[in-house]
PDB file of C-alpha atoms and ligand atoms in Angstrom:
ATOM      1  CA  MET A   1      10.282  -0.752  -1.031  1.00 64.00           C
ATOM      2  CA  MET A   2      13.584  -3.110  -0.752  1.00 69.00           C
ATOM      3  CA  SER A   3      11.635  -5.629   1.151  1.00 83.00           C
ATOM      4  CA  ILE A   4       8.294  -5.742  -0.962  1.00 84.00           C
ATOM      5  CA  LEU A   5      10.587  -6.413  -4.089  1.00 84.00           C
ATOM      6  CA  ASP A   6      12.623  -9.445  -2.364  1.00 88.00           C
ATOM      7  CA  THR A   7       8.941 -10.386  -1.287  1.00 89.00           C
ATOM      8  CA  CYS A   8       7.999 -11.115  -4.424  1.00 88.00           C
ATOM      9  CA  GLN A   9      11.302 -12.793  -6.236  1.00 88.00           C
ATOM     10  CA  GLN A  10      10.510 -15.249  -3.446  1.00 91.00           C
ATOM     11  CA  GLU A  11       7.363 -15.303  -4.019  1.00 89.00           C
ATOM     12  CA  ALA A  12       8.477 -15.852  -7.403  1.00 90.00           C
ATOM     13  CA  LYS A  13      11.078 -18.660  -7.561  1.00 91.00           C
ATOM     14  CA  LYS A  14       8.313 -20.360  -4.918  1.00 91.00           C
ATOM     15  CA  ALA A  15       5.898 -20.499  -7.838  1.00 89.00           C
ATOM     16  CA  GLY A  16       8.023 -21.753 -10.473  1.00 93.00           C
ATOM     17  CA  ALA A  17       8.382 -18.659 -11.871  1.00 94.00           C
ATOM     18  CA  ALA A  18      10.921 -16.810 -14.659  1.00 92.00           C
ATOM     19  CA  LYS A  19       9.701 -13.965 -14.161  1.00 94.00           C
ATOM     20  CA  VAL A  20       7.119 -11.390 -12.092  1.00 95.00           C
ATOM     21  CA  SER A  21       5.146  -9.656 -14.858  1.00 96.00           C
ATOM     22  CA  LYS A  22       2.832  -7.469 -12.160  1.00 96.00           C
ATOM     23  CA  ILE A  23       2.893  -6.783  -8.478  1.00 95.00           C
ATOM     24  CA  HIS A  24       0.127  -5.172  -7.216  1.00 97.00           C
ATOM     25  CA  LEU A  25       0.276  -3.359  -3.347  1.00 96.00           C
ATOM     26  CA  GLN A  26      -2.020  -1.945  -0.964  1.00 96.00           C
ATOM     27  CA  ILE A  27      -0.595   0.937   0.428  1.00 95.00           C
ATOM     28  CA  GLY A  28      -2.411   3.879   3.024  1.00 95.00           C
ATOM     29  CA  GLU A  29      -2.475   7.838   2.411  1.00 92.00           C
ATOM     30  CA  ARG A  30      -1.057   7.585   5.849  1.00 91.00           C
ATOM     31  CA  SER A  31       1.572   5.122   5.284  1.00 91.00           C
ATOM     32  CA  GLY A  32       4.654   8.097   4.562  1.00 90.00           C
ATOM     33  CA  VAL A  33       4.755   6.504   0.905  1.00 91.00           C
ATOM     34  CA  VAL A  34       4.923   9.263  -1.985  1.00 91.00           C
ATOM     35  CA  VAL A  35       3.589   7.330  -5.248  1.00 91.00           C
ATOM     36  CA  ASP A  36       5.345   8.665  -7.434  1.00 91.00           C
ATOM     37  CA  SER A  37       8.646   8.023  -6.344  1.00 91.00           C
ATOM     38  CA  LEU A  38       7.982   4.703  -5.379  1.00 91.00           C
ATOM     39  CA  LYS A  39       7.343   4.135  -8.568  1.00 91.00           C
ATOM     40  CA  PHE A  40      10.421   5.649 -10.119  1.00 91.00           C
ATOM     41  CA  VAL A  41      12.210   3.696  -6.907  1.00 91.00           C
ATOM     42  CA  PHE A  42      10.666   0.590  -8.408  1.00 92.00           C
ATOM     43  CA  ASP A  43      11.862   0.777 -11.966  1.00 92.00           C
ATOM     44  CA  MET A  44      15.469   1.850 -10.657  1.00 92.00           C
ATOM     45  CA  ALA A  45      15.400  -1.661  -8.228  1.00 90.00           C
ATOM     46  CA  THR A  46      14.132  -4.089 -10.717  1.00 92.00           C
ATOM     47  CA  GLN A  47      16.730  -3.194 -13.025  1.00 93.00           C
ATOM     48  CA  ASP A  48      18.175  -6.392 -13.754  1.00 93.00           C
ATOM     49  CA  THR A  49      15.755  -8.642 -11.240  1.00 91.00           C
ATOM     50  CA  MET A  50      12.789 -10.807 -12.009  1.00 92.00           C
ATOM     51  CA  ALA A  51      10.434  -8.088 -11.731  1.00 93.00           C
ATOM     52  CA  GLU A  52      12.355  -6.358 -14.469  1.00 93.00           C
ATOM     53  CA  GLY A  53       9.661  -4.588 -16.577  1.00 94.00           C
ATOM     54  CA  ALA A  54       7.225  -5.433 -14.792  1.00 95.00           C
ATOM     55  CA  GLU A  55       3.616  -3.504 -14.054  1.00 95.00           C
ATOM     56  CA  LEU A  56       3.166  -1.661 -10.221  1.00 95.00           C
ATOM     57  CA  GLU A  57      -0.415  -1.153  -9.971  1.00 96.00           C
ATOM     58  CA  ILE A  58      -1.198   0.399  -7.029  1.00 96.00           C
ATOM     59  CA  ASP A  59      -4.364   0.887  -4.759  1.00 96.00           C
ATOM     60  CA  LEU A  60      -4.628   3.094  -2.653  1.00 95.00           C
ATOM     61  CA  ILE A  61      -6.206   2.825   1.051  1.00 95.00           C
ATOM     62  CA  PRO A  62      -7.881   5.562   2.347  1.00 94.00           C
ATOM     63  CA  PHE A  63      -6.699   7.688   6.254  1.00 93.00           C
ATOM     64  CA  GLU A  64     -10.312   6.731   8.167  1.00 94.00           C
ATOM     65  CA  GLY A  65     -10.993   6.223  11.943  1.00 94.00           C
ATOM     66  CA  GLU A  66     -13.932   5.213  13.452  1.00 96.00           C
ATOM     67  CA  CYS A  67     -15.254   7.067  16.578  1.00 96.00           C
ATOM     68  CA  SER A  68     -14.991   6.120  20.107  1.00 93.00           C
ATOM     69  CA  HIS A  69     -17.724   7.557  21.453  1.00 96.00           C
ATOM     70  CA  CYS A  70     -20.529   7.473  18.662  1.00 97.00           C
ATOM     71  CA  GLN A  71     -18.897   4.892  16.118  1.00 96.00           C
ATOM     72  CA  ARG A  72     -18.636   6.881  13.569  1.00 96.00           C
ATOM     73  CA  ARG A  73     -16.776   6.326  10.290  1.00 95.00           C
ATOM     74  CA  PHE A  74     -14.945   8.736   8.566  1.00 94.00           C
ATOM     75  CA  HIS A  75     -12.645   9.918   6.119  1.00 92.00           C
ATOM     76  CA  ALA A  76      -8.816  11.622   8.441  1.00 87.00           C
ATOM     77  CA  SER A  77      -8.076  14.453   5.939  1.00 75.00           C
ATOM     78  CA  GLU A  78      -5.967  16.782   8.409  1.00 69.00           C
ATOM     79  CA  GLY A  79      -3.938  13.379   9.967  1.00 68.00           C
ATOM     80  CA  PHE A  80      -6.169  14.301  12.942  1.00 77.00           C
ATOM     81  CA  LEU A  81      -7.782  11.438  14.629  1.00 89.00           C
ATOM     82  CA  VAL A  82     -10.719  13.337  15.765  1.00 92.00           C
ATOM     83  CA  CYS A  83     -14.981  12.521  15.167  1.00 93.00           C
ATOM     84  CA  ASP A  84     -16.212  15.691  12.514  1.00 87.00           C
ATOM     85  CA  GLN A  85     -19.163  14.879  14.421  1.00 92.00           C
ATOM     86  CA  CYS A  86     -18.737  14.769  17.948  1.00 95.00           C
ATOM     87  CA  GLY A  87     -15.421  15.487  18.384  1.00 93.00           C
ATOM     88  CA  ASN A  88     -13.809  12.661  19.964  1.00 94.00           C
ATOM     89  CA  TYR A  89     -11.046  10.978  19.773  1.00 92.00           C
ATOM     90  CA  ALA A  90     -11.350   8.755  17.106  1.00 93.00           C
ATOM     91  CA  LYS A  91      -9.194   5.278  16.185  1.00 93.00           C
ATOM     92  CA  LEU A  92      -7.181   4.403  13.380  1.00 92.00           C
ATOM     93  CA  ILE A  93      -8.794   1.750  11.622  1.00 94.00           C
ATOM     94  CA  SER A  94      -6.918   1.601   8.032  1.00 95.00           C
ATOM     95  CA  GLY A  95      -4.424   4.116   6.045  1.00 94.00           C
ATOM     96  CA  GLN A  96      -1.242   2.826   7.029  1.00 93.00           C
ATOM     97  CA  GLU A  97      -0.410  -0.561   4.731  1.00 94.00           C
ATOM     98  CA  LEU A  98       1.576  -1.356   2.901  1.00 92.00           C
ATOM     99  CA  ASN A  99       0.714  -5.263   1.866  1.00 93.00           C
ATOM    100  CA  ILE A 100       1.166  -7.553  -1.152  1.00 94.00           C
ATOM    101  CA  LYS A 101      -2.096  -8.347  -3.175  1.00 96.00           C
ATOM    102  CA  SER A 102      -1.172 -10.377  -5.217  1.00 95.00           C
ATOM    103  CA  ILE A 103       1.838 -10.836  -7.838  1.00 94.00           C
ATOM    104  CA  GLU A 104       1.460 -12.143 -10.900  1.00 95.00           C
ATOM    105  CA  VAL A 105       4.639 -14.336 -12.612  1.00 95.00           C
ATOM    106  CA  GLU A 106       4.515 -15.842 -16.029  1.00 92.00           C
ATOM    107  CA  ASP A 107       7.133 -18.792 -16.271  1.00 87.00           C
TER     108      ASP A 107
HETATM  109 ZN1   ZN B 201     -18.128  10.436  17.317  1.00 90.29          ZN
END
């Protein structure tokens, strides 16, 4: 979370902005991030920074696999990447993201 905040502030400074008004994140279901605690940490971490009071918007990215055998794409709810159609192992497509999608700044 701190590195996200650092990146946001660097981007805002680069843009010549005085304040970060909104941060839009993409977080995978299996990234290990708990959204509720992230929001809490965000509020704490942004105190007395450019991002104080900024809105935090989060897109949750589903944990998905693609089967190596039948190419079926599926949502892996249990954390196991095993195809629910043919039982073969699948590769991870998405779900471990922790990205900054966009940042809105104010002058
Ligand atoms: Zn399959």
